[in-house]
Coordinates of C-alpha atoms and ligand atoms in Angstrom, one line a residue:
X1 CA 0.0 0.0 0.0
X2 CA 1.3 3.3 -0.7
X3 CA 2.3 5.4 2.1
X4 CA -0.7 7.2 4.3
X5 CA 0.2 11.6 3.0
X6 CA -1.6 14.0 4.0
X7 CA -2.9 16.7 1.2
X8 CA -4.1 19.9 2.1
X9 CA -6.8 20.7 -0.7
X10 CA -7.6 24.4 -0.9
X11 CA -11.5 26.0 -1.9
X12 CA -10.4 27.1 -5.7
X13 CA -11.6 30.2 -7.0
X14 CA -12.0 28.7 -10.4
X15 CA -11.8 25.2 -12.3
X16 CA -10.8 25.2 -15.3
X17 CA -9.0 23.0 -17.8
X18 CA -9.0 19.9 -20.1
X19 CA -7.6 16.3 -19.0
X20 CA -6.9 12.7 -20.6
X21 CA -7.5 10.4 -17.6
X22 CA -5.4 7.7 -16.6
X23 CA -6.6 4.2 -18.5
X24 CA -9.6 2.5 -17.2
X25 CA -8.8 0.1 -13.5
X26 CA -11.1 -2.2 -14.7
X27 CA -10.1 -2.4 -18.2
X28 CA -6.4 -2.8 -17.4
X29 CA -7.1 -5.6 -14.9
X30 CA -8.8 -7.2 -17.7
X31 CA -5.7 -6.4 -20.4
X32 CA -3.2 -8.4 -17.9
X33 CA -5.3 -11.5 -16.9
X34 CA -7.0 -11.6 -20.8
X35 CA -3.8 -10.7 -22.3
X36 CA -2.2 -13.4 -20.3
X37 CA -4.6 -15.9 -21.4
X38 CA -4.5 -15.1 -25.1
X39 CA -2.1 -17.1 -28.1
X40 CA 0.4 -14.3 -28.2
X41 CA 1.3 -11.1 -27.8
X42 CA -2.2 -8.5 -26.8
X43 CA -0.9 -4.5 -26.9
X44 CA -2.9 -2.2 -25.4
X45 CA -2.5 1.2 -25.3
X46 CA -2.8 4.1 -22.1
X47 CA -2.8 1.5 -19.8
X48 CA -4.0 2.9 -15.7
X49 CA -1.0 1.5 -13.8
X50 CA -2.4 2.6 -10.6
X51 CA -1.8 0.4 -7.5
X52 CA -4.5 -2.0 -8.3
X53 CA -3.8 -2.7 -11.6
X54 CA 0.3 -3.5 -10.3
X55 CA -1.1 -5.8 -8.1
X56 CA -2.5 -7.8 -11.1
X57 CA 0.5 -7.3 -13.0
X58 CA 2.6 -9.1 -9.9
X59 CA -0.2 -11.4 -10.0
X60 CA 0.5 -12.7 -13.9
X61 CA 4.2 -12.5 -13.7
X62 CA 4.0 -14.9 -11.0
X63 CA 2.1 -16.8 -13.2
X64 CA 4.7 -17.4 -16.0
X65 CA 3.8 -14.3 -18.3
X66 CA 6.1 -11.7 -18.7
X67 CA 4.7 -8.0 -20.0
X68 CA 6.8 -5.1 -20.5
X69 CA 5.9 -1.5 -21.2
X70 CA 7.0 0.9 -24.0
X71 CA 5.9 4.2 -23.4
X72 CA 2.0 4.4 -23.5
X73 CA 1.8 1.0 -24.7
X74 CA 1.4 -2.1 -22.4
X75 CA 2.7 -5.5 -24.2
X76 CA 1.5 -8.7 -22.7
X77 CA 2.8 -12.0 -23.6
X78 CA -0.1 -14.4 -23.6
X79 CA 0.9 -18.3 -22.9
X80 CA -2.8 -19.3 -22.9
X81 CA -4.5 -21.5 -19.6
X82 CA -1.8 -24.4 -20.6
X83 CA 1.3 -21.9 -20.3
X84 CA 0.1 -20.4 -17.0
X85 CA 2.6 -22.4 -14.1
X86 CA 2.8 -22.5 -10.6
X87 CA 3.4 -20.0 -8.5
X88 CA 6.4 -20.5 -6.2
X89 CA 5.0 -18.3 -3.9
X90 CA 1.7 -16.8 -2.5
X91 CA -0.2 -14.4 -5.0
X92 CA -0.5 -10.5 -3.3
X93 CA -3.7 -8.9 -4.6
X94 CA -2.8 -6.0 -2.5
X95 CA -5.6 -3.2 -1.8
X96 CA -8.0 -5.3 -5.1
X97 CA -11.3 -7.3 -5.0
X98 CA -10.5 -7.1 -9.0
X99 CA -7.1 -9.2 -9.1
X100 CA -8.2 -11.6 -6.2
X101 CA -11.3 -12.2 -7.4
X102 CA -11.2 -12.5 -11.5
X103 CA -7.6 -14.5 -10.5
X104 CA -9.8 -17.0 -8.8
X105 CA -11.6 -17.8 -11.7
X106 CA -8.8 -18.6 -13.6
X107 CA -6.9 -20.1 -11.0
X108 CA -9.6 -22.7 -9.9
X109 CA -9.2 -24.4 -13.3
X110 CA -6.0 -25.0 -13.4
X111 CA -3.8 -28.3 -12.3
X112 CA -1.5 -26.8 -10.4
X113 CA -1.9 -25.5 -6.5
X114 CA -2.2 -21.6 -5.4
X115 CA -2.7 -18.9 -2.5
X116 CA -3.8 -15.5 -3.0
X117 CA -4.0 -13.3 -0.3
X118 CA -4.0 -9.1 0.4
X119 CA -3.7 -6.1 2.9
X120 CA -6.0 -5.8 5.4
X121 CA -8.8 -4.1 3.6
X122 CA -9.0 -7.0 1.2
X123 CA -9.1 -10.1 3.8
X124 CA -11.9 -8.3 5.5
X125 CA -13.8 -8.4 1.9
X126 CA -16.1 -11.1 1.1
X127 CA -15.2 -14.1 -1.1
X128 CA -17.9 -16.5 -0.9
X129 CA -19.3 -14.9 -3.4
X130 CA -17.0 -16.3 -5.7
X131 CA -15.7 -18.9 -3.7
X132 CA -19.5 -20.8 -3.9
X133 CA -20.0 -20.0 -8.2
X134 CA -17.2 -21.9 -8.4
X135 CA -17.0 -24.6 -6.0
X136 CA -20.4 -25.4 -7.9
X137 CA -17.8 -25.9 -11.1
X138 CA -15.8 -28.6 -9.3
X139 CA -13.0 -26.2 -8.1
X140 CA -11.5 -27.1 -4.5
X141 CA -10.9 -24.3 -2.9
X142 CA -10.6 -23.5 0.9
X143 CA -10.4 -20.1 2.9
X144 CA -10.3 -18.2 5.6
X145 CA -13.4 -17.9 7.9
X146 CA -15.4 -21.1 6.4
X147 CA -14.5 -20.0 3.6
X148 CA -15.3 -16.2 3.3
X149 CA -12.1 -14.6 3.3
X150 CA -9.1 -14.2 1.7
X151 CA -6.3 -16.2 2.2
X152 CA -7.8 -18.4 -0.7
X153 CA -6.1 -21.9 -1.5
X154 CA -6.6 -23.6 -4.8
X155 CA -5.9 -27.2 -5.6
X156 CA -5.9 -28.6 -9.2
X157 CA -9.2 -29.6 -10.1
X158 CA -11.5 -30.5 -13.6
X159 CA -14.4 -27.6 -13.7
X160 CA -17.3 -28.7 -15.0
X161 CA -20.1 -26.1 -16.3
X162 CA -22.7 -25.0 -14.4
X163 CA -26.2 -23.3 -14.4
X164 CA -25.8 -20.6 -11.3
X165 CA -27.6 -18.0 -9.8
X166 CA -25.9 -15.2 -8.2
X167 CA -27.3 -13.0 -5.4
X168 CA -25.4 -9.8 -5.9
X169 CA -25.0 -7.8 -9.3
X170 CA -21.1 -8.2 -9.5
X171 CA -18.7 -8.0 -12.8
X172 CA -16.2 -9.3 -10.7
X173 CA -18.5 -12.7 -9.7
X174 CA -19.6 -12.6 -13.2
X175 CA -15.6 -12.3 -14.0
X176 CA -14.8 -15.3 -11.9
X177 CA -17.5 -17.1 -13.4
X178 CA -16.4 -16.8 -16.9
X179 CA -12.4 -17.2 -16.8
X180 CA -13.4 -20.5 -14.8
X181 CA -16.3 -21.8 -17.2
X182 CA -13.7 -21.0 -20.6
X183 CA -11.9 -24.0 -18.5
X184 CA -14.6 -26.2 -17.9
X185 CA -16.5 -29.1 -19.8
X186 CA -19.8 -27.9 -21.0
X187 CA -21.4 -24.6 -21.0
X188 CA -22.1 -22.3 -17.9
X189 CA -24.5 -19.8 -17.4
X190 CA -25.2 -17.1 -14.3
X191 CA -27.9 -15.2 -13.8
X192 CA -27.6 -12.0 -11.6
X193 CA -30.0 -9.4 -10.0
X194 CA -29.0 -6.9 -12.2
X195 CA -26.8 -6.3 -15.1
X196 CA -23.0 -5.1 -14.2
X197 CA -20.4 -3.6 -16.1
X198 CA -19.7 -5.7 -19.0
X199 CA -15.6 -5.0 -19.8
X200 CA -14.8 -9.2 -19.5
X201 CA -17.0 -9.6 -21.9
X202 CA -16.7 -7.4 -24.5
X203 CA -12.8 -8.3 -24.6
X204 CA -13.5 -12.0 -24.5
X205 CA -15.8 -11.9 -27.1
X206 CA -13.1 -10.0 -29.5
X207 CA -10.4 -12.7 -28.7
X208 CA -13.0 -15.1 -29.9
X209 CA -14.7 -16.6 -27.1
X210 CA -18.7 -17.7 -27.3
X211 CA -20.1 -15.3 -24.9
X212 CA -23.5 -14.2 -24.7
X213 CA -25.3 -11.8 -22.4
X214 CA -28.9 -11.6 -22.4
X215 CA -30.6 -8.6 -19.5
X216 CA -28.5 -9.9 -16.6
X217 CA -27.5 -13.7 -17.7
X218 CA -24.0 -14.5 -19.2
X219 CA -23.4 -18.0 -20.9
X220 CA -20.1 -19.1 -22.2
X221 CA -18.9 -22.1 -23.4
X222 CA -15.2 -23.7 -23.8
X223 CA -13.4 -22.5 -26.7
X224 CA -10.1 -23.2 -28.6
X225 CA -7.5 -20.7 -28.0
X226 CA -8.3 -17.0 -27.6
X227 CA -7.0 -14.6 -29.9
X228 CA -4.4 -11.8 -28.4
X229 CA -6.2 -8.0 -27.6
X230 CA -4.8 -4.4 -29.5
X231 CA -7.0 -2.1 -28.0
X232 CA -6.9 1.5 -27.2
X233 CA -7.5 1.4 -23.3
X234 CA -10.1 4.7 -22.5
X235 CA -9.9 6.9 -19.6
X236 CA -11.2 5.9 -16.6
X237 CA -14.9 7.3 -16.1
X238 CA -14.8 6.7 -12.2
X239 CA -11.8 9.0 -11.7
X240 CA -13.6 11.5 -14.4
X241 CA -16.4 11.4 -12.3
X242 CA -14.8 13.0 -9.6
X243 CA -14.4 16.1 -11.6
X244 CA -17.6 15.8 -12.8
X245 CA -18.9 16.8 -9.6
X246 CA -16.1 18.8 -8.3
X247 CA -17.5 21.1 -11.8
X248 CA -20.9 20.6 -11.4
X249 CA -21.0 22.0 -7.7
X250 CA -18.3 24.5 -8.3
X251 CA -20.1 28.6 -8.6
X252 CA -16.9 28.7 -11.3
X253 CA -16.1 25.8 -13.7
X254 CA -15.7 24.1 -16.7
X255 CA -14.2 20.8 -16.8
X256 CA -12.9 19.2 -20.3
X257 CA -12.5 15.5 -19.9
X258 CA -11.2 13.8 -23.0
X259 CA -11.6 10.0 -24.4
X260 CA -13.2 8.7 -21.1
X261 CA -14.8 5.0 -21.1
X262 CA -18.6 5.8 -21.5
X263 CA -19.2 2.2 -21.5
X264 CA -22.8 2.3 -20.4
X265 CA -23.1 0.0 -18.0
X266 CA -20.8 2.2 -16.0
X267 CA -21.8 5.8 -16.6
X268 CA -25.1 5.5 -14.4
X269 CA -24.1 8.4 -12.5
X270 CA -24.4 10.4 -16.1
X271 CA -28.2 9.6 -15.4
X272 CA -28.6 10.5 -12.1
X273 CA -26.8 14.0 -13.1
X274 CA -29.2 14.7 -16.3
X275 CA -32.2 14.1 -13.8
X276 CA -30.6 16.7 -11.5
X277 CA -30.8 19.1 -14.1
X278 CA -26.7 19.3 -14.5
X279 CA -25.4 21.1 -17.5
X280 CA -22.7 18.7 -19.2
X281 CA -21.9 17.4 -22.8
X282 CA -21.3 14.2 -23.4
X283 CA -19.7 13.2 -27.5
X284 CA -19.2 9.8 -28.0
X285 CA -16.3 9.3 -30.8
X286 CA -15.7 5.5 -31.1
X287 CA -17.7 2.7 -30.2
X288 CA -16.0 -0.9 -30.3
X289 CA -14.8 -3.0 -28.1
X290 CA -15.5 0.2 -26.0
X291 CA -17.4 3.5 -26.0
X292 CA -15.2 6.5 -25.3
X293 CA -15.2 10.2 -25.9
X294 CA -15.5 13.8 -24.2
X295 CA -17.4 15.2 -21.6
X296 CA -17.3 18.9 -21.0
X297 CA -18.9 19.5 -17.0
X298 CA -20.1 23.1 -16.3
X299 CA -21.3 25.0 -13.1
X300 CA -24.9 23.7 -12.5
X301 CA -27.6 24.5 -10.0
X302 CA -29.0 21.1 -9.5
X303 CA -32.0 19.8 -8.2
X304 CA -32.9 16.8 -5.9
X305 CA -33.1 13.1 -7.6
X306 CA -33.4 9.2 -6.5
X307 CA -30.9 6.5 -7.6
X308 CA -31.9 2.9 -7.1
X309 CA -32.9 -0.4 -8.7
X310 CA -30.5 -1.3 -11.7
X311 CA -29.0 1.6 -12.2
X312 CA -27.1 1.1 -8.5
X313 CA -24.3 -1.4 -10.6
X314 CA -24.1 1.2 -13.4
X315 CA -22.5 3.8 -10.5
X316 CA -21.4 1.8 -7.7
X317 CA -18.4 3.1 -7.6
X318 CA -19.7 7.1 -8.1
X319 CA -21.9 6.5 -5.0
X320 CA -20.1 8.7 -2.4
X321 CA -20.0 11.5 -5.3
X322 CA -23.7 10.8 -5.4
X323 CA -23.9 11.9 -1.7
X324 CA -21.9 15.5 -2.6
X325 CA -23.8 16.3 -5.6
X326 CA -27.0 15.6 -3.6
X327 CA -25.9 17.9 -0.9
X328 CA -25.8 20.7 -3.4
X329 CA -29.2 19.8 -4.9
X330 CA -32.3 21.5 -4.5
X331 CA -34.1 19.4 -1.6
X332 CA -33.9 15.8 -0.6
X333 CA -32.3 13.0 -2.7
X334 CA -32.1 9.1 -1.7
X335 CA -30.1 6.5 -3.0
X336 CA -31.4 2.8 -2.2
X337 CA -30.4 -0.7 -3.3
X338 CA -26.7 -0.7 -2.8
X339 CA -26.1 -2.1 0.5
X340 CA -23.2 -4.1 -1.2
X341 CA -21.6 -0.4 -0.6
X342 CA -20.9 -1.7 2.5
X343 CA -18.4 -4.3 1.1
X344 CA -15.5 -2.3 -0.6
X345 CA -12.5 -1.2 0.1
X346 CA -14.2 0.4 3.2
X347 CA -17.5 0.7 4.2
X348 CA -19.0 3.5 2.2
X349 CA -21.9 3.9 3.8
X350 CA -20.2 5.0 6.6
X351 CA -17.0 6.1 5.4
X352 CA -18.5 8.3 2.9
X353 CA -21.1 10.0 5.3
X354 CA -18.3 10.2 7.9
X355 CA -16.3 12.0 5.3
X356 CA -18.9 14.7 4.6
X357 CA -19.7 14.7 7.9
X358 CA -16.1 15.8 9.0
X359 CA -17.0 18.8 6.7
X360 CA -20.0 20.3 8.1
X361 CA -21.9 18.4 5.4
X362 CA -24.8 15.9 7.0
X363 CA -25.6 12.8 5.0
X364 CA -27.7 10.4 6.6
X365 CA -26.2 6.6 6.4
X366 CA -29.0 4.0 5.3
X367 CA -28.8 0.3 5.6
X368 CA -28.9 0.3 1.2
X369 CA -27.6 4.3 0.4
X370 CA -28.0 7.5 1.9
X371 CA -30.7 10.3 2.5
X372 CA -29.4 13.3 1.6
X373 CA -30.4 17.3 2.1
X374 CA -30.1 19.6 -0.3
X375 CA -28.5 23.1 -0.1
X376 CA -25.5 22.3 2.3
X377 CA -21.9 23.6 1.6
X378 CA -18.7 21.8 2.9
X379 CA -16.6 23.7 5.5
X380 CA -12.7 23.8 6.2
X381 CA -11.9 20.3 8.2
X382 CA -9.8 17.7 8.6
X383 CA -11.2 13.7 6.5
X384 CA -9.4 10.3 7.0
X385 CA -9.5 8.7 3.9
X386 CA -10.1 5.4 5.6
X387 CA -7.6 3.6 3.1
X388 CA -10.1 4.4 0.6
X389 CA -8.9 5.8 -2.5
X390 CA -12.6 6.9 -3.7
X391 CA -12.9 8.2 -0.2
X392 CA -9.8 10.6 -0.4
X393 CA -11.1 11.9 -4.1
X394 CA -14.7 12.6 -2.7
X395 CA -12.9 14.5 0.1
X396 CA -11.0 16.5 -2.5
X397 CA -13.6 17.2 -4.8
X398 CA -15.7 18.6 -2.1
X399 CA -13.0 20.4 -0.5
X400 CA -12.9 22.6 -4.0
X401 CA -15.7 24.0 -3.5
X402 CA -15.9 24.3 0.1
X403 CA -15.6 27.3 2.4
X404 CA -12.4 26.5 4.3
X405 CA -8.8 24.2 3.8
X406 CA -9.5 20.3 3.8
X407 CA -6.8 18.2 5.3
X408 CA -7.0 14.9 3.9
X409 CA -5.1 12.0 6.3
X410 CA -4.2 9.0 4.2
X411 CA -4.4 10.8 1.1
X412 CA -2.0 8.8 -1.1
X413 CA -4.6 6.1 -1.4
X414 CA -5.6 8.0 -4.2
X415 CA -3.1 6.1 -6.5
X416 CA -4.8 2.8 -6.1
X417 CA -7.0 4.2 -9.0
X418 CA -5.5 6.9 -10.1
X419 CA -2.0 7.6 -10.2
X420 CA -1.4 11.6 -10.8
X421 CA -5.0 12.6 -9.2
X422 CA -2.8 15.8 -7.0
X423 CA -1.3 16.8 -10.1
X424 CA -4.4 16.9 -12.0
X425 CA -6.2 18.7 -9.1
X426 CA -3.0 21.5 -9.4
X427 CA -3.5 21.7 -13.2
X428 CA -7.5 22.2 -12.8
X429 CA -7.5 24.9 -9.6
X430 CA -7.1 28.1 -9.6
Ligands
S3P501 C1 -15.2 -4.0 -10.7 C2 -16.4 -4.3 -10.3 C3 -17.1 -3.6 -9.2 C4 -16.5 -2.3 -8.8 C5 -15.0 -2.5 -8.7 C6 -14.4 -2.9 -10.1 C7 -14.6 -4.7 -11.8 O1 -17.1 -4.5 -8.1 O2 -17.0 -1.8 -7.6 O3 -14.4 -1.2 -8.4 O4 -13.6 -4.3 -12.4 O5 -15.1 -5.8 -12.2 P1 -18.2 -5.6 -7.8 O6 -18.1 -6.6 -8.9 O7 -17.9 -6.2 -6.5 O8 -19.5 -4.9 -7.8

C-alpha cells in the first residue's frame, strides 16, 4: 500500500482545464489477466498502472507471463490457460477485489496449486461470493473464515459447467464465473439481480470466445485458444467522475475530460446527473470493443433526484460523489439498493457519510444508500481517507468547492486508481 500523506486541498476560486485520464482500473485488470490468457502477444495502449492494476500485474508474472511497457503501450505476452505455471510463492492482490477475485476464476481451473492473499482491507472483503459459483464448477478451494475470506487456496481440479444464480449484481463474480467456465467441460451460465459492467465480456468476445449476455445472464462455453487483444484502453470514467462533480458543484467551472470509457453499464451516474438538471456534454467518438469520448462538466444548480434499482451497478463506484452532488441539490435526494456499498475497500456507507460529515456536510447513512439534504456547503476540516482511495477523491472534490482548507489523512490512497489525481487537481484549480 502506498504510504498514508496528507494533502491539504484548498476551496479554488475557479476550475478550469481539459484532462486525458489515466486508462480505465477495470479495463487494465482485464488487459493483464486476458492478455495473459491469449495465443500471443495482446498491446494495449494508455494503460491505468495505478496500485491496483500493479497488483495484477505481480499477480501474472507470477504466473509465468512476462509484459513489459514501451511508453504508453502495455505488451503482454499471452501463454494461454496451458502456459500459465505454478506460483512458487503466494499471489498479493494488495488493496483489489478485481485481481483476487477475477484471479480466482482462472486459477480454480488449473492443475496446479495456489494462494492469493491481500492487505488488510481486502481479507476483511467477502469471497464466498466467488468462492461458492465456483466450488459449484468442481474447483476445491478453501479459505479463511469457512471459507469467506481471503487467504484463498486452490488445488488442481476438472471444472465442470454449471447453471448458477448469483445473489449480488457483481462484474467481478460474473468475472470469476467466466475465466473458470472458458476451462470447464460444457457450458455455464449465471444469472444475476442486475446487469454489471460488461468489460470481461466485450474483450472475450473480440479474442473469440462464445459469450452471450442476455438482461443480466452470461453463458459461455469452452473455446479453442483465444485470440491476443490491440485495443486503445479509455480513460477511466470513475476517476472523471470525480471532476464531474467537483465542476458541477463549483459557482466557477468548466471541466474538459477527454476520451473517457462511456461504457454504459458504467456511466449510471451520467443519469442520475441529467435528472438533477446538471449542464454537461457528453460526445461519443468510437464505439468498439468500447465507448469512449469527451465530456465537458459546467457549473450547474442542481435539483434533488433518486438512484436505485439497476441503475445502482451502473454507479457503484460514483456513490459517495452521489452523496456530494445531492448535498448541493435543491431538496432531498435518496439512493437505495446498494447495501453491497458496505463491502468495498471500506464501508462506504459510513466512510462516505463520515467524510462529509467531518465537513459540516450531513448525510444520513442508510442500511442500502443515503438520504441526503439539499442546499448544504462543505466547511474547512480535517477527513481520513479510511484507506479508501474513492474516499480521499470525494474529500478533495468537495474540499474545492468548500468554504475553508480540507486536510486529507491517508491521502496517497488515491493512486490505487489513479495515479497523478494531485497533479491533476493542481492543473485544474485556480
Ligand atoms: C469492478 C467491479 C465492481 C467495482 C470495482 C471494479 C470490476 O465491483 O466496484 O471497483 O472491475 O469488475 P463488484 O463486482 O464487487 O460490484
Amino acid at each position: 500500500m502506498p504510504p498514508a500523506r496528507t494533502r491539504v486541498v484548498q476551496p479554488a476560486r475557479r476550475l478550469r482545464g481539459e484532462l486525458r485520464l489515466p486508462g480505465d482500473k477495470s479495463i487494465t485488470h482485464r488487459a493483464f489477466l486476458l492478455g495473459a490468457i491469449g495465443a500471443g502477444d495482446s498491446r494495449f495502449r494508455r494503460p491505468g498502472l495505478g496500485a491496483d492494476t500493479q497488483a495484477t500485474a505481480g499477480v501474472v508474472a507470477a504466473l509465468g507471463v512476462a509484459h513489459a511497457v514501451h511508453g504508453d503501450e502495455l505488451v503482454v505476452r499471452g501463454r494461454g490457460f496451458s502456459g500459465l505455471r505454478e506460483p512458487s510463492d503466494v499471489l498479493w492482490g494488495g488493496n483489489s477485489g478485481t485481481t483476487v477475485r477475477l484471479v480466482g476464476g482462472i486459477l480454480a481451473g488449473r492443475p496446479f496449486h495456489s494462494f492469493i492473499t491481500g492487505d488488510d482491507s481486502l481479507r476483511d472483503r467477502p469471497m464466498a461470493r466467488v468462492v461458492e459459483p465456483l466450488r459449484a464448477m468442481g474447483a476445491h478451494i478453501c479459505a479463511r473464515a469457512d471459507g469467506t475470506r481471503a487467504p484463498m487456496a486452490f488445488a488442481p481440479a476438472n471444472l465442470h459447467g454449471a447453471c448458477l444464480r448469483s445473489p449480488v449484481a457483481s462484474a467481478q463474480v460474473k468475472s470469476a464465473v467466466l475465466l473458470a467456465a472458458l476451462q470447464a467441460e460444457g457450458p455455464t451460465s449465471l444469472e444475476q439481480p442486475a446487469p454489471s459492467r460488461d468489460h470481461t465480456e466485450r474483450l472475450l468476445r473480440a479474442q473469440g470466445a462464445a459469450v452471450r449476455s442476455h438482461d443480466a445472464t452470461v453463458s459461455c462455453a469452452p473455446n479453442g485458444p483465444l485470440a491476443p487483444l490491440d485495443l486503445d484502453i479509455p480513460g477511466d470514467f470513475s476517476s472523471a467522475a470525480v471532476w464531474i462533480a467537483a465542476a458541477v458543484v463549483h459557482p466557477d467551472a468548466q471541466i474538459v475530460l477527454r476520451d473517457v470509457g462511456l461504457n454504459p453499464l458504467r456511466t449510471g451516474l451520467l443519469d442520475v446527473l441529467r435528472a438533477m438538471g446538471a449542464d454537461l456534454s457528453v460526445e461519443v467518438e468510437r464505439h468498439e470493443p468500447e465507448p469512449a469520448g469527451t465530456i465537458v462538466a459546467r457549473s450547474s444548480s442542481l435539483r434533488a433526484a433518486d438512484a436505485g434499482g439497476d441503475l445502482i451497478p451502473r454507479l457503484i463506484d460514483e456513490a459517495p460523489l452521489a452523496a456530494l452532488l445531492a448535498s448541493h441539490a435543491d431538496g432531498e435526494s435518496r439512493l437505495s439498493d446498494a447495501a453491497d456499498l458496505a463491502a468495498k475497500e471500506s464501508n462506504r456507507l459510513r466512510t462516505t457519510s463520515a467524510a462529509l460529515a467531518a465537513l459540516g456536510v450531513e448525510v444520513d447513512e442508510q442500511p442500502d444508500g443515503f438520504v441526503t439534504a439539499g442546499g448544504q456547503r462543505a466547511g474547512g476540516g480535517r477527513v481520513d481517507a479510511a484507506g479508501d482511495h474513492r474516499i480521499a477523491m470525494l474529500a478533495a472534490a468537495a474540499a474545492l468547492s468548500g468554504d475553508g482548507p480540507v486536510t486529507i489523512d491517508g491521502a496517497a490512497i488515491a493512486a490505487v486508481s489513479y495515479p497523478g489525481f494531485w497533479d491533476d487537481l493542481a492543473v485544474l484549480s485556480e
